[in-house]
mmCIF file with all atom_site columns, C-alpha atoms in Angstrom:
data_model
loop_
_atom_site.group_PDB
_atom_site.id
_atom_site.type_symbol
_atom_site.label_atom_id
_atom_site.label_alt_id
_atom_site.label_comp_id
_atom_site.label_asym_id
_atom_site.label_entity_id
_atom_site.label_seq_id
_atom_site.pdbx_PDB_ins_code
_atom_site.Cartn_x
_atom_site.Cartn_y
_atom_site.Cartn_z
_atom_site.occupancy
_atom_site.B_iso_or_equiv
_atom_site.pdbx_formal_charge
_atom_site.auth_seq_id
_atom_site.auth_comp_id
_atom_site.auth_asym_id
_atom_site.auth_atom_id
_atom_site.pdbx_PDB_model_num
ATOM 1   C CA . LEU A 1 1   ? 38.798  17.889  1.281  1.00 43.00 ? 7   LEU A CA 1
ATOM 2   C CA . SER A 1 2   ? 40.995  14.911  2.041  1.00 40.00 ? 8   SER A CA 1
ATOM 3   C CA . PHE A 1 3   ? 38.187  13.289  4.030  1.00 38.00 ? 9   PHE A CA 1
ATOM 4   C CA . LEU A 1 4   ? 36.193  12.949  0.783  1.00 39.00 ? 10  LEU A CA 1
ATOM 5   C CA . THR A 1 5   ? 38.882  10.842  -0.865 1.00 44.00 ? 11  THR A CA 1
ATOM 6   C CA . ALA A 1 6   ? 40.209  8.952   2.159  1.00 43.00 ? 12  ALA A CA 1
ATOM 7   C CA . PRO A 1 7   ? 39.374  5.237   2.149  1.00 46.00 ? 13  PRO A CA 1
ATOM 8   C CA . ALA A 1 8   ? 37.012  3.925   4.803  1.00 46.00 ? 14  ALA A CA 1
ATOM 9   C CA . THR A 1 9   ? 38.962  2.277   7.624  1.00 45.00 ? 15  THR A CA 1
ATOM 10  C CA . SER A 1 10  ? 36.014  0.779   9.432  1.00 43.00 ? 16  SER A CA 1
ATOM 11  C CA . LYS A 1 11  ? 33.067  -1.480  8.662  1.00 45.00 ? 17  LYS A CA 1
ATOM 12  C CA . ALA A 1 12  ? 30.744  0.812   10.683 1.00 42.00 ? 18  ALA A CA 1
ATOM 13  C CA . PRO A 1 13  ? 28.164  2.835   8.758  1.00 45.00 ? 19  PRO A CA 1
ATOM 14  C CA . ARG A 1 14  ? 29.874  5.762   7.065  1.00 45.00 ? 20  ARG A CA 1
ATOM 15  C CA . ARG A 1 15  ? 29.051  9.321   7.939  1.00 46.00 ? 21  ARG A CA 1
ATOM 16  C CA . MET A 1 16  ? 30.426  12.555  6.702  1.00 46.00 ? 22  MET A CA 1
ATOM 17  C CA . ALA A 1 17  ? 33.204  13.682  9.022  1.00 44.00 ? 23  ALA A CA 1
ATOM 18  C CA . CYS A 1 18  ? 31.478  16.988  9.711  1.00 46.00 ? 24  CYS A CA 1
ATOM 19  C CA . CYS A 1 19  ? 28.373  15.199  11.076 1.00 52.00 ? 25  CYS A CA 1
ATOM 20  C CA . ALA A 1 20  ? 30.239  13.095  13.618 1.00 49.00 ? 26  ALA A CA 1
ATOM 21  C CA . GLY A 1 21  ? 30.692  16.105  15.892 1.00 51.00 ? 27  GLY A CA 1
ATOM 22  C CA . CYS A 1 22  ? 26.956  16.775  16.006 1.00 59.00 ? 28  CYS A CA 1
ATOM 23  C CA . LEU A 1 23  ? 25.582  13.274  15.806 1.00 56.00 ? 29  LEU A CA 1
ATOM 24  C CA . GLY A 1 24  ? 28.173  11.307  17.700 1.00 59.00 ? 30  GLY A CA 1
ATOM 25  C CA . PRO A 1 25  ? 28.718  7.580   17.176 1.00 61.00 ? 31  PRO A CA 1
ATOM 26  C CA . SER A 1 26  ? 26.174  5.453   15.359 1.00 75.00 ? 32  SER A CA 1
ATOM 27  C CA . LEU A 1 27  ? 23.313  4.157   17.473 1.00 79.00 ? 33  LEU A CA 1
ATOM 28  C CA . PRO A 1 28  ? 22.599  0.453   17.996 1.00 80.00 ? 34  PRO A CA 1
ATOM 29  C CA . PRO A 1 29  ? 19.703  -0.730  15.789 1.00 77.00 ? 35  PRO A CA 1
ATOM 30  C CA . HIS A 1 30  ? 17.318  -1.188  18.746 1.00 82.00 ? 36  HIS A CA 1
ATOM 31  C CA . TYR A 1 31  ? 17.700  2.553   19.451 1.00 86.00 ? 37  TYR A CA 1
ATOM 32  C CA . THR A 1 32  ? 16.947  3.750   15.910 1.00 90.00 ? 38  THR A CA 1
ATOM 33  C CA . PHE A 1 33  ? 13.407  4.195   14.654 1.00 92.00 ? 39  PHE A CA 1
ATOM 34  C CA . SER A 1 34  ? 12.138  1.687   12.119 1.00 92.00 ? 40  SER A CA 1
ATOM 35  C CA . ASN A 1 35  ? 9.988   4.332   10.419 1.00 92.00 ? 41  ASN A CA 1
ATOM 36  C CA . SER A 1 36  ? 9.687   8.093   10.225 1.00 92.00 ? 42  SER A CA 1
ATOM 37  C CA . ALA A 1 37  ? 7.109   10.177  12.066 1.00 92.00 ? 43  ALA A CA 1
ATOM 38  C CA . ARG A 1 38  ? 5.677   11.023  8.656  1.00 93.00 ? 44  ARG A CA 1
ATOM 39  C CA . ASN A 1 39  ? 5.061   7.292   8.075  1.00 95.00 ? 45  ASN A CA 1
ATOM 40  C CA . ALA A 1 40  ? 3.616   6.542   11.509 1.00 96.00 ? 46  ALA A CA 1
ATOM 41  C CA . ARG A 1 41  ? 1.897   3.158   11.875 1.00 95.00 ? 47  ARG A CA 1
ATOM 42  C CA . GLY A 1 42  ? -1.742  2.980   12.881 1.00 95.00 ? 48  GLY A CA 1
ATOM 43  C CA . ASP A 1 43  ? -5.284  2.140   11.887 1.00 95.00 ? 49  ASP A CA 1
ATOM 44  C CA . ALA A 1 44  ? -6.170  4.257   8.846  1.00 95.00 ? 50  ALA A CA 1
ATOM 45  C CA . ARG A 1 45  ? -9.819  4.152   9.952  1.00 96.00 ? 51  ARG A CA 1
ATOM 46  C CA . ILE A 1 46  ? -9.043  6.453   12.895 1.00 96.00 ? 52  ILE A CA 1
ATOM 47  C CA . SER A 1 47  ? -10.214 9.918   11.913 1.00 96.00 ? 53  SER A CA 1
ATOM 48  C CA . PRO A 1 48  ? -7.450  12.549  11.942 1.00 96.00 ? 54  PRO A CA 1
ATOM 49  C CA . ASP A 1 49  ? -9.171  14.574  14.679 1.00 96.00 ? 55  ASP A CA 1
ATOM 50  C CA . LYS A 1 50  ? -9.036  11.548  17.051 1.00 96.00 ? 56  LYS A CA 1
ATOM 51  C CA . ARG A 1 51  ? -5.388  10.651  16.377 1.00 96.00 ? 57  ARG A CA 1
ATOM 52  C CA . ILE A 1 52  ? -2.524  11.113  18.771 1.00 96.00 ? 58  ILE A CA 1
ATOM 53  C CA . TYR A 1 53  ? 0.976   10.508  17.446 1.00 97.00 ? 59  TYR A CA 1
ATOM 54  C CA . LEU A 1 54  ? 3.443   8.791   19.783 1.00 96.00 ? 60  LEU A CA 1
ATOM 55  C CA . SER A 1 55  ? 6.792   7.040   19.522 1.00 96.00 ? 61  SER A CA 1
ATOM 56  C CA . VAL A 1 56  ? 7.389   3.774   21.358 1.00 96.00 ? 62  VAL A CA 1
ATOM 57  C CA . PHE A 1 57  ? 10.622  2.105   22.505 1.00 96.00 ? 63  PHE A CA 1
ATOM 58  C CA . PHE A 1 58  ? 10.565  -1.571  23.453 1.00 94.00 ? 64  PHE A CA 1
ATOM 59  C CA . PRO A 1 59  ? 12.222  -3.431  26.346 1.00 92.00 ? 65  PRO A CA 1
ATOM 60  C CA . ASP A 1 60  ? 15.980  -3.531  25.880 1.00 87.00 ? 66  ASP A CA 1
ATOM 61  C CA . SER A 1 61  ? 15.950  -7.335  26.197 1.00 87.00 ? 67  SER A CA 1
ATOM 62  C CA . GLU A 1 62  ? 13.764  -7.658  23.086 1.00 89.00 ? 68  GLU A CA 1
ATOM 63  C CA . ARG A 1 63  ? 16.033  -5.751  20.669 1.00 83.00 ? 69  ARG A CA 1
ATOM 64  C CA . ALA A 1 64  ? 12.980  -4.578  18.701 1.00 91.00 ? 70  ALA A CA 1
ATOM 65  C CA . ARG A 1 65  ? 13.426  -1.261  16.920 1.00 93.00 ? 71  ARG A CA 1
ATOM 66  C CA . PRO A 1 66  ? 11.344  1.665   18.198 1.00 95.00 ? 72  PRO A CA 1
ATOM 67  C CA . ALA A 1 67  ? 8.637   3.042   15.931 1.00 95.00 ? 73  ALA A CA 1
ATOM 68  C CA . HIS A 1 68  ? 6.342   5.997   15.401 1.00 96.00 ? 74  HIS A CA 1
ATOM 69  C CA . PHE A 1 69  ? 2.614   5.267   15.743 1.00 96.00 ? 75  PHE A CA 1
ATOM 70  C CA . PHE A 1 70  ? -0.729  6.978   15.878 1.00 96.00 ? 76  PHE A CA 1
ATOM 71  C CA . PHE A 1 71  ? -3.558  5.844   18.133 1.00 97.00 ? 77  PHE A CA 1
ATOM 72  C CA . ASP A 1 72  ? -7.172  6.718   18.850 1.00 96.00 ? 78  ASP A CA 1
ATOM 73  C CA . ARG A 1 73  ? -6.996  9.089   21.812 1.00 95.00 ? 79  ARG A CA 1
ATOM 74  C CA . THR A 1 74  ? -10.464 7.982   22.994 1.00 95.00 ? 80  THR A CA 1
ATOM 75  C CA . LYS A 1 75  ? -9.420  4.322   23.397 1.00 95.00 ? 81  LYS A CA 1
ATOM 76  C CA . ALA A 1 76  ? -7.765  2.704   26.409 1.00 94.00 ? 82  ALA A CA 1
ATOM 77  C CA . THR A 1 77  ? -4.040  3.195   26.854 1.00 94.00 ? 83  THR A CA 1
ATOM 78  C CA . SER A 1 78  ? -3.731  -0.606  26.816 1.00 93.00 ? 84  SER A CA 1
ATOM 79  C CA . ARG A 1 79  ? -4.220  -0.383  23.022 1.00 93.00 ? 85  ARG A CA 1
ATOM 80  C CA . VAL A 1 80  ? -0.827  1.347   22.796 1.00 94.00 ? 86  VAL A CA 1
ATOM 81  C CA . VAL A 1 81  ? 0.772   -1.654  24.476 1.00 94.00 ? 87  VAL A CA 1
ATOM 82  C CA . GLU A 1 82  ? -1.151  -4.193  22.379 1.00 94.00 ? 88  GLU A CA 1
ATOM 83  C CA . ASP A 1 83  ? -0.592  -2.490  19.018 1.00 94.00 ? 89  ASP A CA 1
ATOM 84  C CA . ALA A 1 84  ? 3.076   -1.715  19.640 1.00 94.00 ? 90  ALA A CA 1
ATOM 85  C CA . VAL A 1 85  ? 3.821   -5.251  20.830 1.00 94.00 ? 91  VAL A CA 1
ATOM 86  C CA . ALA A 1 86  ? 2.049   -6.709  17.782 1.00 93.00 ? 92  ALA A CA 1
ATOM 87  C CA . TYR A 1 87  ? 4.010   -4.388  15.467 1.00 93.00 ? 93  TYR A CA 1
ATOM 88  C CA . ALA A 1 88  ? 7.282   -5.601  17.006 1.00 91.00 ? 94  ALA A CA 1
ATOM 89  C CA . GLY A 1 89  ? 6.290   -9.232  16.417 1.00 92.00 ? 95  GLY A CA 1
ATOM 90  C CA . LEU A 1 90  ? 6.075   -9.977  20.137 1.00 90.00 ? 96  LEU A CA 1
ATOM 91  C CA . GLN A 1 91  ? 3.230   -11.690 21.964 1.00 90.00 ? 97  GLN A CA 1
ATOM 92  C CA . LEU A 1 92  ? 1.322   -10.692 25.087 1.00 90.00 ? 98  LEU A CA 1
ATOM 93  C CA . ASP A 1 93  ? -0.190  -13.024 27.648 1.00 88.00 ? 99  ASP A CA 1
ATOM 94  C CA . ARG A 1 94  ? -2.283  -11.240 30.290 1.00 84.00 ? 100 ARG A CA 1
ATOM 95  C CA . GLY A 1 95  ? -0.199  -8.053  30.159 1.00 85.00 ? 101 GLY A CA 1
ATOM 96  C CA . ARG A 1 96  ? 3.129   -9.890  30.064 1.00 87.00 ? 102 ARG A CA 1
ATOM 97  C CA . LEU A 1 97  ? 5.399   -10.719 27.186 1.00 87.00 ? 103 LEU A CA 1
ATOM 98  C CA . VAL A 1 98  ? 5.247   -14.436 26.520 1.00 85.00 ? 104 VAL A CA 1
ATOM 99  C CA . GLY A 1 99  ? 8.002   -16.048 28.582 1.00 83.00 ? 105 GLY A CA 1
ATOM 100 C CA . SER A 1 100 ? 8.388   -13.123 31.013 1.00 85.00 ? 106 SER A CA 1
ATOM 101 C CA . PRO A 1 101 ? 7.088   -13.160 34.580 1.00 87.00 ? 107 PRO A CA 1
ATOM 102 C CA . GLU A 1 102 ? 6.907   -9.356  34.794 1.00 89.00 ? 108 GLU A CA 1
ATOM 103 C CA . LYS A 1 103 ? 4.008   -7.193  33.648 1.00 91.00 ? 109 LYS A CA 1
ATOM 104 C CA . LEU A 1 104 ? 4.696   -4.879  30.728 1.00 92.00 ? 110 LEU A CA 1
ATOM 105 C CA . ASN A 1 105 ? 4.178   -1.213  31.624 1.00 93.00 ? 111 ASN A CA 1
ATOM 106 C CA . LEU A 1 106 ? 4.164   1.981   29.604 1.00 95.00 ? 112 LEU A CA 1
ATOM 107 C CA . PHE A 1 107 ? 6.388   4.834   30.813 1.00 96.00 ? 113 PHE A CA 1
ATOM 108 C CA . THR A 1 108 ? 7.015   8.426   29.784 1.00 96.00 ? 114 THR A CA 1
ATOM 109 C CA . LEU A 1 109 ? 10.592  9.651   29.344 1.00 94.00 ? 115 LEU A CA 1
ATOM 110 C CA . GLU A 1 110 ? 10.245  11.216  32.794 1.00 94.00 ? 116 GLU A CA 1
ATOM 111 C CA . GLY A 1 111 ? 9.791   7.720   34.229 1.00 94.00 ? 117 GLY A CA 1
ATOM 112 C CA . GLU A 1 112 ? 6.083   8.094   35.007 1.00 94.00 ? 118 GLU A CA 1
ATOM 113 C CA . VAL A 1 113 ? 3.936   5.013   34.439 1.00 94.00 ? 119 VAL A CA 1
ATOM 114 C CA . LEU A 1 114 ? 0.733   5.405   32.412 1.00 94.00 ? 120 LEU A CA 1
ATOM 115 C CA . ARG A 1 115 ? -2.368  3.635   33.642 1.00 93.00 ? 121 ARG A CA 1
ATOM 116 C CA . THR A 1 116 ? -3.469  1.296   30.885 1.00 91.00 ? 122 THR A CA 1
ATOM 117 C CA . ASP A 1 117 ? -7.075  1.113   32.094 1.00 91.00 ? 123 ASP A CA 1
ATOM 118 C CA . LEU A 1 118 ? -7.672  4.787   31.259 1.00 93.00 ? 124 LEU A CA 1
ATOM 119 C CA . PRO A 1 119 ? -8.216  6.267   27.803 1.00 94.00 ? 125 PRO A CA 1
ATOM 120 C CA . LEU A 1 120 ? -5.302  8.176   26.291 1.00 95.00 ? 126 LEU A CA 1
ATOM 121 C CA . ASP A 1 121 ? -7.367  11.362  26.670 1.00 94.00 ? 127 ASP A CA 1
ATOM 122 C CA . ALA A 1 122 ? -7.171  11.009  30.462 1.00 95.00 ? 128 ALA A CA 1
ATOM 123 C CA . HIS A 1 123 ? -3.372  11.338  30.300 1.00 95.00 ? 129 HIS A CA 1
ATOM 124 C CA . LEU A 1 124 ? -3.281  14.210  27.784 1.00 93.00 ? 130 LEU A CA 1
ATOM 125 C CA . GLY A 1 125 ? -2.056  17.506  29.143 1.00 90.00 ? 131 GLY A CA 1
ATOM 126 C CA . ALA A 1 126 ? -0.772  15.990  32.373 1.00 90.00 ? 132 ALA A CA 1
ATOM 127 C CA . THR A 1 127 ? 1.632   13.076  31.822 1.00 91.00 ? 133 THR A CA 1
ATOM 128 C CA . LEU A 1 128 ? 1.181   12.722  28.062 1.00 94.00 ? 134 LEU A CA 1
ATOM 129 C CA . HIS A 1 129 ? 1.473   15.133  25.149 1.00 94.00 ? 135 HIS A CA 1
ATOM 130 C CA . PRO A 1 130 ? 1.164   14.632  21.388 1.00 93.00 ? 136 PRO A CA 1
ATOM 131 C CA . SER A 1 131 ? 4.449   13.418  19.832 1.00 94.00 ? 137 SER A CA 1
ATOM 132 C CA . ASP A 1 132 ? 5.760   12.123  23.173 1.00 95.00 ? 138 ASP A CA 1
ATOM 133 C CA . VAL A 1 133 ? 8.150   9.198   23.320 1.00 96.00 ? 139 VAL A CA 1
ATOM 134 C CA . LEU A 1 134 ? 6.982   6.265   25.423 1.00 96.00 ? 140 LEU A CA 1
ATOM 135 C CA . LEU A 1 135 ? 8.844   3.245   26.725 1.00 96.00 ? 141 LEU A CA 1
ATOM 136 C CA . LEU A 1 136 ? 7.482   -0.256  27.149 1.00 95.00 ? 142 LEU A CA 1
ATOM 137 C CA . GLU A 1 137 ? 9.354   -1.885  29.987 1.00 93.00 ? 143 GLU A CA 1
ATOM 138 C CA . LYS A 1 138 ? 8.996   -4.999  32.107 1.00 92.00 ? 144 LYS A CA 1
ATOM 139 C CA . GLY A 1 139 ? 8.251   -4.329  35.761 1.00 91.00 ? 145 GLY A CA 1
ATOM 140 C CA . ASN A 1 140 ? 7.148   -1.275  37.719 1.00 90.00 ? 146 ASN A CA 1
ATOM 141 C CA . ARG A 1 141 ? 10.242  0.867   37.282 1.00 92.00 ? 147 ARG A CA 1
ATOM 142 C CA . VAL A 1 142 ? 12.631  1.933   34.591 1.00 92.00 ? 148 VAL A CA 1
ATOM 143 C CA . SER A 1 143 ? 16.249  2.807   35.364 1.00 93.00 ? 149 SER A CA 1
ATOM 144 C CA . GLU A 1 144 ? 17.551  6.348   34.988 1.00 95.00 ? 150 GLU A CA 1
ATOM 145 C CA . ASP A 1 145 ? 20.355  4.989   32.773 1.00 94.00 ? 151 ASP A CA 1
ATOM 146 C CA . ARG A 1 146 ? 17.795  3.497   30.376 1.00 93.00 ? 152 ARG A CA 1
ATOM 147 C CA . LEU A 1 147 ? 15.779  6.730   30.295 1.00 94.00 ? 153 LEU A CA 1
ATOM 148 C CA . ASP A 1 148 ? 18.946  8.759   29.654 1.00 93.00 ? 154 ASP A CA 1
ATOM 149 C CA . ALA A 1 149 ? 20.014  6.409   26.830 1.00 92.00 ? 155 ALA A CA 1
ATOM 150 C CA . ILE A 1 150 ? 16.623  6.742   25.137 1.00 93.00 ? 156 ILE A CA 1
ATOM 151 C CA . LYS A 1 151 ? 16.583  10.523  25.566 1.00 93.00 ? 157 LYS A CA 1
ATOM 152 C CA . ALA A 1 152 ? 20.030  10.725  23.980 1.00 91.00 ? 158 ALA A CA 1
ATOM 153 C CA . ALA A 1 153 ? 18.985  8.450   21.097 1.00 91.00 ? 159 ALA A CA 1
ATOM 154 C CA . VAL A 1 154 ? 15.858  10.516  20.425 1.00 92.00 ? 160 VAL A CA 1
ATOM 155 C CA . GLU A 1 155 ? 17.842  13.745  20.543 1.00 90.00 ? 161 GLU A CA 1
ATOM 156 C CA . GLN A 1 156 ? 20.450  12.352  18.168 1.00 88.00 ? 162 GLN A CA 1
ATOM 157 C CA . GLN A 1 157 ? 17.801  11.219  15.665 1.00 86.00 ? 163 GLN A CA 1
ATOM 158 C CA . ASN A 1 158 ? 15.981  14.537  15.882 1.00 80.00 ? 164 ASN A CA 1
ATOM 159 C CA . GLY A 1 159 ? 19.215  16.468  15.401 1.00 67.00 ? 165 GLY A CA 1
ATOM 160 C CA . SER A 1 160 ? 19.130  19.630  13.365 1.00 52.00 ? 166 SER A CA 1
ATOM 161 C CA . CYS A 1 161 ? 22.515  19.276  11.701 1.00 52.00 ? 167 CYS A CA 1
ATOM 162 C CA . VAL A 1 162 ? 22.307  20.442  8.104  1.00 51.00 ? 168 VAL A CA 1
ATOM 163 C CA . VAL A 1 163 ? 24.986  19.833  5.501  1.00 51.00 ? 169 VAL A CA 1
ATOM 164 C CA . MET A 1 164 ? 25.252  22.704  3.066  1.00 44.00 ? 170 MET A CA 1
#
């Protein structure tokens, strides 16, 4: 039980020593969710039977924290981009973040791009599933390293470590 009484030697967020093995090092803020899935952001006027719950990560250059959302599955996928960007306090100009020459695209964690002109329903069952994690990224491709980092961050935050 010496770890309970030992003084902290670092300014990093403290964790119980037993959790470090499961959870690994602390994640950078732009890889940790700003809300819980239970407190997903969205338009309360969307009826529960039309909702699809998704998590969205933002371009690494923006340092915005990812968030859990719900959207109307009958609306265009472009609404995901618009609503998520607005939530992060960023601005769009014709599909691009203000100040960026590259179009903002929506990717799955498998690296597949979602067409923003189609309703979310058109992607369901094929490239998109309820509770999926999506990535907003500038350009037409997302690097494997970026996808792997996001997958690891999601896995770490969804860890099943239980302290008894």
